[in-house]
Coordinates of C-alpha atoms and ligand atoms in Angstrom, one line a residue:
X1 CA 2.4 25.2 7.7
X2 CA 0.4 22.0 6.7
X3 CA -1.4 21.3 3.9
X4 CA -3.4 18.8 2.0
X5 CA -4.6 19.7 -1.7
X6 CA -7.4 17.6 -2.9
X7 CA -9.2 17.2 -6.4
X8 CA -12.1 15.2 -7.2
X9 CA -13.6 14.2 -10.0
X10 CA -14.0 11.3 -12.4
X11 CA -11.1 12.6 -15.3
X12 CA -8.5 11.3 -13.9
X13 CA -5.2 12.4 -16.2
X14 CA -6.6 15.6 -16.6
X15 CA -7.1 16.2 -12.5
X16 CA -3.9 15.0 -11.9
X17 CA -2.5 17.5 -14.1
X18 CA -4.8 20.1 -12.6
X19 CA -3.8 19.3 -9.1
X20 CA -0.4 19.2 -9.8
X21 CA -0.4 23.1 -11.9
X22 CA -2.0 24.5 -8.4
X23 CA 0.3 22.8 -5.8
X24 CA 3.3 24.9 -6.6
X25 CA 5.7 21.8 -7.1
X26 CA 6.9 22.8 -10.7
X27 CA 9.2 25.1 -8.6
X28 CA 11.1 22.2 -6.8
X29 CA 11.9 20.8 -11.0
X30 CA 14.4 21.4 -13.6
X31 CA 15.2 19.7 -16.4
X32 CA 17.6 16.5 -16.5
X33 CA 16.3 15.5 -12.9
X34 CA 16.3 12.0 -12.5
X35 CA 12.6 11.3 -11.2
X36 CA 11.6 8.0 -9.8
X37 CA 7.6 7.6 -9.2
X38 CA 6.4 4.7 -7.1
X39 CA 3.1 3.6 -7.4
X40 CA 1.5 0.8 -6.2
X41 CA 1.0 -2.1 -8.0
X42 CA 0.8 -4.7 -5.1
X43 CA -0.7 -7.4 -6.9
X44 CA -1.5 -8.1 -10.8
X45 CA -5.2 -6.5 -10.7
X46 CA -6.4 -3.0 -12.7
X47 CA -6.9 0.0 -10.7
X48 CA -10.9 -0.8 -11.1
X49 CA -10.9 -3.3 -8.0
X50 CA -9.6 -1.1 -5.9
X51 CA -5.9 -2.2 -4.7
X52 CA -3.9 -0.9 -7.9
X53 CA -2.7 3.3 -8.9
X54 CA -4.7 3.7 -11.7
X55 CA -2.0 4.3 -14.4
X56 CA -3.8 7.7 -15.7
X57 CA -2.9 9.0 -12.4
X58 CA 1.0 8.1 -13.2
X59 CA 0.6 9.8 -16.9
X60 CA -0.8 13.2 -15.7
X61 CA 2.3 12.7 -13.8
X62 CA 4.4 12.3 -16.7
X63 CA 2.8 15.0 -18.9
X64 CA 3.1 17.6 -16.2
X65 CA 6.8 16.8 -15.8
X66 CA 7.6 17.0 -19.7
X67 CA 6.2 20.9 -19.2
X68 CA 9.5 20.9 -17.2
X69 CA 12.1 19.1 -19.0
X70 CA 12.0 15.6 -17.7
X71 CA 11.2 13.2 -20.5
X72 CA 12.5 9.8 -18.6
X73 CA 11.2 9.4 -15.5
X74 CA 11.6 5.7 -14.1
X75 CA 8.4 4.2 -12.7
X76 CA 9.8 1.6 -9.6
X77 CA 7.8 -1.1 -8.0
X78 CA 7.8 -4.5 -6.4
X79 CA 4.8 -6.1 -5.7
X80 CA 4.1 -8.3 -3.0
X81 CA 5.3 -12.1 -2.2
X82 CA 4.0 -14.6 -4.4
X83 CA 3.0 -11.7 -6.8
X84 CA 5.3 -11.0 -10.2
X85 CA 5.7 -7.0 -11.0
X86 CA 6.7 -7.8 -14.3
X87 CA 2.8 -9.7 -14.4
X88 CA 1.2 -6.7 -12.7
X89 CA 3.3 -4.3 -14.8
X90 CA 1.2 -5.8 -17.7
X91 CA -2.3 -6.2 -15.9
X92 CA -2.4 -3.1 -14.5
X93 CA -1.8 -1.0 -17.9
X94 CA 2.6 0.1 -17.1
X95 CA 3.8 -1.8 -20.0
X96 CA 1.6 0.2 -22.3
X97 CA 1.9 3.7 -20.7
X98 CA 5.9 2.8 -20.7
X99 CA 5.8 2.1 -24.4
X100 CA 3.9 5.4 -25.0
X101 CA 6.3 7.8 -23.1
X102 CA 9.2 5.4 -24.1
X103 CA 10.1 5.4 -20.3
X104 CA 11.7 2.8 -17.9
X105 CA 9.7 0.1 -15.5
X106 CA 12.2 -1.0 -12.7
X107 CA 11.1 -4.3 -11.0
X108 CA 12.7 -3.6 -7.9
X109 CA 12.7 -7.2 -7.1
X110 CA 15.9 -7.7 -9.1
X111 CA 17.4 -4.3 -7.8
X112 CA 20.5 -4.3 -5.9
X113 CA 20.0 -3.8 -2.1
X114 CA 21.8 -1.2 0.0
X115 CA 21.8 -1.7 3.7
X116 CA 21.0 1.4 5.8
X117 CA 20.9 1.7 9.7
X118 CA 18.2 3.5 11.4
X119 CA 16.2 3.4 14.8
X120 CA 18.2 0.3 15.5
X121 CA 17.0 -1.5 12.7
X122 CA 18.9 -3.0 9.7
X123 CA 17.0 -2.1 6.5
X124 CA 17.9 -3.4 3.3
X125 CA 16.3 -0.8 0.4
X126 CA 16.9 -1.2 -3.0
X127 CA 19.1 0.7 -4.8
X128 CA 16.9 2.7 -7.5
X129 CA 15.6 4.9 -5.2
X130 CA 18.9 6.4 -4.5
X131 CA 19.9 6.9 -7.4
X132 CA 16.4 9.9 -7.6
X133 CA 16.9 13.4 -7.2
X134 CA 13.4 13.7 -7.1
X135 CA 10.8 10.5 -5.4
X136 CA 7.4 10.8 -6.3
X137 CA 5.3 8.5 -4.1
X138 CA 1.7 7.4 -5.1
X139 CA 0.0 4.8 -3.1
X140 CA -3.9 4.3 -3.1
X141 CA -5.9 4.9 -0.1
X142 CA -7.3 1.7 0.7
X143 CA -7.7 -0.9 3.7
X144 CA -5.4 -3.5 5.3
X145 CA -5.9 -6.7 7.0
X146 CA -3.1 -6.5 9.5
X147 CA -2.3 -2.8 9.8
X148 CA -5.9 -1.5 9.3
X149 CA -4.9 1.1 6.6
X150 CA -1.9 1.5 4.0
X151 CA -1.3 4.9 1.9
X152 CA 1.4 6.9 1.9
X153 CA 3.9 5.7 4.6
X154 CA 3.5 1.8 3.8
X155 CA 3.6 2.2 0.3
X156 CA 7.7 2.5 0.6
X157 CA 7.2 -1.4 1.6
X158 CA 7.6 -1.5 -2.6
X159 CA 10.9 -0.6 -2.2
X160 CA 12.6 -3.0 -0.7
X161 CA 13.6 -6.4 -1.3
X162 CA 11.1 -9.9 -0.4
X163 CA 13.7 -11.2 1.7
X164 CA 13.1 -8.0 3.8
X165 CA 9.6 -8.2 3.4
X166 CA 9.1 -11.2 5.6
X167 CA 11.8 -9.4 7.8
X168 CA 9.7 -6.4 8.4
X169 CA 6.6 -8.9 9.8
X170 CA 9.2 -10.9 11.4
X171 CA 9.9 -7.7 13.7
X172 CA 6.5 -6.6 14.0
X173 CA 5.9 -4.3 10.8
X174 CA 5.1 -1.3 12.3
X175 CA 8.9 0.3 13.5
X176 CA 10.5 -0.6 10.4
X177 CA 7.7 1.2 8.4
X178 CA 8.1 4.0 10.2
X179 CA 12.5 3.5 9.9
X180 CA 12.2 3.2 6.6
X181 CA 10.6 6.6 6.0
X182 CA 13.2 7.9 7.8
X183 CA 15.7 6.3 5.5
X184 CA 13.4 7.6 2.4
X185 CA 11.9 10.7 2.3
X186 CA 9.9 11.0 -1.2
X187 CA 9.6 15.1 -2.3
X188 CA 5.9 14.5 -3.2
X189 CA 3.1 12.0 -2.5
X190 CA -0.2 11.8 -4.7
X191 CA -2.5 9.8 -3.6
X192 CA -5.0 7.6 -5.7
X193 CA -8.2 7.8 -3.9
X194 CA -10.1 7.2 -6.4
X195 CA -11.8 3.8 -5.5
X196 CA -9.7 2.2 -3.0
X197 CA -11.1 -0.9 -1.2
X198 CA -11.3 -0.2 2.3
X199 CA -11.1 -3.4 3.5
X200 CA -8.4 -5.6 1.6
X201 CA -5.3 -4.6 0.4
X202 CA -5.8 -6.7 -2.8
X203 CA -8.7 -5.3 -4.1
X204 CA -12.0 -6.4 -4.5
X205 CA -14.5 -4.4 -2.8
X206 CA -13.6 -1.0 -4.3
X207 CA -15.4 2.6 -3.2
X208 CA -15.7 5.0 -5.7
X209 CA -14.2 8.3 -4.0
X210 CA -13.3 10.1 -6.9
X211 CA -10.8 12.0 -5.3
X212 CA -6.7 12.3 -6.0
X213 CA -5.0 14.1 -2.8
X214 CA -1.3 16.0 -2.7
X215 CA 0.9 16.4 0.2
X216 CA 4.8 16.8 1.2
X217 CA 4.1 14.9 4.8
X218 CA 3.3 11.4 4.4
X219 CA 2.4 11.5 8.4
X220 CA -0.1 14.3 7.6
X221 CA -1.2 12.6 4.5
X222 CA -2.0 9.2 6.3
X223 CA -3.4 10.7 9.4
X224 CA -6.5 12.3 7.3
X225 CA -6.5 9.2 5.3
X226 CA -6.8 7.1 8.1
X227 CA -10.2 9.6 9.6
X228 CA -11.2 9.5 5.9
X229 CA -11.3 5.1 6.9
X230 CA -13.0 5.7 9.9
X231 CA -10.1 5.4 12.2
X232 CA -8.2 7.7 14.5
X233 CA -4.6 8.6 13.7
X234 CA -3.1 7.0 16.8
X235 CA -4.6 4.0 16.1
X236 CA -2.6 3.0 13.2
X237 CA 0.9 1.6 15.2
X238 CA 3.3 3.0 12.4
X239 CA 1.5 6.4 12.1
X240 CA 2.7 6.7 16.1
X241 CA 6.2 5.3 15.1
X242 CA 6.6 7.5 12.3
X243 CA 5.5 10.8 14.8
X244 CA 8.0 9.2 17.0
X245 CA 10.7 9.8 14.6
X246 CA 10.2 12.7 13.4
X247 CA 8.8 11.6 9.9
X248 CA 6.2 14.3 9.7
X249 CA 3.2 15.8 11.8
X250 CA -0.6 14.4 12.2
X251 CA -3.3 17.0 11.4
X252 CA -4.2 19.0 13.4
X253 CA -6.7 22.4 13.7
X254 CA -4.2 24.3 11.9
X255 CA -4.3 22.0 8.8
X256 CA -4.8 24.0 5.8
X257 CA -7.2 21.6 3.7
X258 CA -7.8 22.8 -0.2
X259 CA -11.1 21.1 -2.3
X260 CA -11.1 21.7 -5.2
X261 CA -13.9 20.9 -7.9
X262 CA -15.9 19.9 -4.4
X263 CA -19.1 19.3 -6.6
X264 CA -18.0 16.3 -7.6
X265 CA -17.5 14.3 -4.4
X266 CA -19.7 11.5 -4.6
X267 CA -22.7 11.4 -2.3
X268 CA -22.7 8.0 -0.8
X269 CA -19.5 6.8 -0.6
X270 CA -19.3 4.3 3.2
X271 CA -15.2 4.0 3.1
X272 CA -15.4 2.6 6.5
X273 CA -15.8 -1.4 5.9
X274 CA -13.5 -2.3 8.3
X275 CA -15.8 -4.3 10.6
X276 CA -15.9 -7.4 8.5
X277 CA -12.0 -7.5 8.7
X278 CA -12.0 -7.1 12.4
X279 CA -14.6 -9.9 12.7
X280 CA -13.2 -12.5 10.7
X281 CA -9.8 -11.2 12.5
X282 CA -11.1 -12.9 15.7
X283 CA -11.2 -16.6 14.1
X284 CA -7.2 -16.2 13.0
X285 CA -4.1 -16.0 15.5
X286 CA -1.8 -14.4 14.1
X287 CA 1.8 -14.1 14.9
X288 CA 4.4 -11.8 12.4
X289 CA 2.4 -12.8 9.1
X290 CA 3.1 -11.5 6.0
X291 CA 0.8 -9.4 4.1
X292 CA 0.1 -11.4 1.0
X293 CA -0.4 -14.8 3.5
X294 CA -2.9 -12.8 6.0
X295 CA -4.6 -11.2 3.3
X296 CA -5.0 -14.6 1.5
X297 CA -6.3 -16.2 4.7
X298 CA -9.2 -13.1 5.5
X299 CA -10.1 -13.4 1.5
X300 CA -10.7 -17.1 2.2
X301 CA -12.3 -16.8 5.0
X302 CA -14.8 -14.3 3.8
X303 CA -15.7 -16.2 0.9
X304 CA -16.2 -19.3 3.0
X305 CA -18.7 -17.6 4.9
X306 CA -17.5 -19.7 8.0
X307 CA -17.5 -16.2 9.5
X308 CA -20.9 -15.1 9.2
X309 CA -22.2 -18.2 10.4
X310 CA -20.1 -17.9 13.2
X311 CA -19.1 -20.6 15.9
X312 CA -17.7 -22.9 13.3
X313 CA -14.5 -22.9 14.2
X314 CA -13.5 -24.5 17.3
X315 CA -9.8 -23.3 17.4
X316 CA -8.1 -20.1 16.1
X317 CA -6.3 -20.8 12.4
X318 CA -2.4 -20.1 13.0
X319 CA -0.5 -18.0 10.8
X320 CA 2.6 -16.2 11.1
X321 CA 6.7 -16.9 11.2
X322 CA 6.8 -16.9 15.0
X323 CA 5.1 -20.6 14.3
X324 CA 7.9 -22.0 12.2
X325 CA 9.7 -25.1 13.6
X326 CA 7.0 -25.3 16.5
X327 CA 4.3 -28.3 16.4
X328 CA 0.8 -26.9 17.4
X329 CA -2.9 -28.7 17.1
X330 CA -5.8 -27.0 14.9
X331 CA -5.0 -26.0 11.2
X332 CA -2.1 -23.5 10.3
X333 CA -1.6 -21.5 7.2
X334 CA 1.8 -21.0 4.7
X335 CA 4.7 -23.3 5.4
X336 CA 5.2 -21.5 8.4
X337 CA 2.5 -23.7 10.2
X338 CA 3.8 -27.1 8.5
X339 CA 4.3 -28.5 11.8
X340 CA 0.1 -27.9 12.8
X341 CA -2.0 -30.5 13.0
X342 CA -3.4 -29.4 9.0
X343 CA -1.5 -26.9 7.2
X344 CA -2.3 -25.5 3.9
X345 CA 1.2 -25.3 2.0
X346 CA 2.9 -22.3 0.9
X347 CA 4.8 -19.3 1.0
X348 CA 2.4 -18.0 0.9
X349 CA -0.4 -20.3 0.1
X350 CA -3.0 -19.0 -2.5
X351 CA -6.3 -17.6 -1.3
X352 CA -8.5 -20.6 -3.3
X353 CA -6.0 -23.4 -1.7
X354 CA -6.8 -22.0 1.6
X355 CA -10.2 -22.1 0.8
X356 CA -10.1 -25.5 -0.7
X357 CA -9.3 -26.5 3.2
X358 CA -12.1 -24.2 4.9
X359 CA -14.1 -26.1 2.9
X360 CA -13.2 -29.8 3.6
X361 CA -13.3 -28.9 7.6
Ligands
LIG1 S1 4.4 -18.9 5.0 FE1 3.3 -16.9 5.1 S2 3.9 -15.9 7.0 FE2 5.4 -17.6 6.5 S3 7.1 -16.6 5.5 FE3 5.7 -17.4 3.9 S4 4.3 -15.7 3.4 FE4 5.3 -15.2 5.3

């Protein structure tokens, strides 16, 4: 049987707690379990704009794991290229909450890497998250540039190496996603929805929600966040892959779905911003980019306004590592492009050096 749980509300520790005391999970503890949570902490931002787990969410963790013995759970992230985790460890409030609970941060950016084979891929994961008897997985529901949402399935991108990252976009993103979660399976996913930006992965535009949602299937999980984005399962490519494989099932009419504390939904929350992406999508060709690079390039390009006027451009802005080492007119984007016509340097360049260029065109 599937089911989501779902809380919402604006206390966030304490509904964490809640929602964790009704889903049943103390069952699956006992004390001296290693427990590794993963949140996401993509970029050095609070949780307030939208791309971050807001680190209450990670205490009510804590605090509802203490009631079962486990007084050192490890909190493991690495955020994305060009980003430090130890910086967004700080900036995003884990430094402090570790110092509370006297608990370890893992940046697993300095983790040793164990290669695993699956699907015919290669995957190199770091090591931490083998070492958990327990994997406790909380992403934020939010939008993404290239792969129109990210939550729980994509989340694992945290832990593996950068070297890998640029792999995974090298090969198309999607399949290894997917591999990887066949590779890790976390025994719990919370998910912070509540204010996820719905159209960049690094924050910005954030929606209040108010909501925090519980699952065991990341494929269910991401399939209801996806609708809850304004999209249709199927059209996220690693939510197919990840059926494919046997990661988990998509909802369906015999999803059991429990609200609880309903009341306090917001009214008018529009989670589906995802045209402006798609438009200024259309002025960029794009070819295996990594995240942070796209994203940097659509932030840019938003603020530039060069896509609301429209027509401005006269040739599509490359990006992406299937341009490296070829020469190409127009203007290209992270050292990948160096060989354009006009690059803007970088791996990946920074959102206001990109700009700096839209701006002298
Ligand atoms: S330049 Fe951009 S696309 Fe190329 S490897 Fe660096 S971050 Fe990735």
């Amino acid at each position: 049987m599937s089911t989501i749980n779902i809380i919402y509300g604006t206390e966030i520790l304490t509904m964490t707690y809640e929602l964790l005391c009704k889903s049943g999970i103390g069952e699956r503890l006992r004390g001296g379990m290693k427990v590794v949570i993963k949140p996401n902490l993509v970029v050095a931002k609070s949780a307030d704009e939208g791309a971050t787990t807001h680190p209450e969410i990670v205490e009510g963790i804590i605090l509802f794991l203490k009631d079962f013995g486990i007084v050192s759970p490890i909190i493991a992230e690495g955020s994305w290229l060009g980003e430090g985790t130890e910086r967004a460890f700080d900036r995003c409030g884990y430094n402090a909450l570790a110092k509370k609970y006297g608990i370890k941060l893992i940046n697993t950016k300095k983790d040793k890497v164990i290669k695993k084979n699956a699907h015919g891929l290669s995957l190199g994961i770091c090591a931490t998250f083998f070492d958990a008897d327990f994997l406790i997985n909380v992403p934020v529901l939010k939008g993404h540039c290239q792969t129109k949402i990210t939550c729980c399935l994509k989340n694992l991108k945290g832990c593996i190496p950068d070297s890998e990252k640029r792999h995974y976009h090298d090969i198309g993103l999607h399949k290894p996603i997917a591999a990887l979660n066949t590779i890790l399976k976390p025994d719990l996913h919370l998910i912070d929805g509540v204010c996820g930006d719905p159209t960049f992965e690094e924050g910005g535009n954030p929606v209040q929600s108010n909501q925090i949602i519980l699952g065991n299937d990341p494929v269910l999980l991401d399939s209801y966040c996806a609708m809850l984005l304004g999209y249709r399962p199927d059209e996220i490519g690693y939510i197919r892959c990840a059926i494919d494989y046997g990661v988990g099932n998509p909802v369906n009419a015999s999803t059991i779905i429990n609200k609880i504390n309903s009341e306090n939904k917001p009214k008018n929350n529009t989670l589906n911003q995802s045209q402006l992406v798609r438009k200024l999508a259309q002025l960029i060709d794009e070819r295996n980019a990594c995240s942070a690079c796209y994203a940097a390039l659509i932030f840019a390009l938003n603020k530039s306004g060069i896509g609301k006027l429209g027509g401005e451009i006269t040739e599509k802005i490359k990006i992406g590592q299937a341009f490296r080492g070829k020469q190409s007119t127009g203007l290209g984007v992270g050292d990948c492009t160096k060989r354009c016509e006009e690059n803007v340097s970088g791996c990946p360049p920074t959102a206001s050096k990109i700009l700096e260029k839209l701006k002298g065109l």
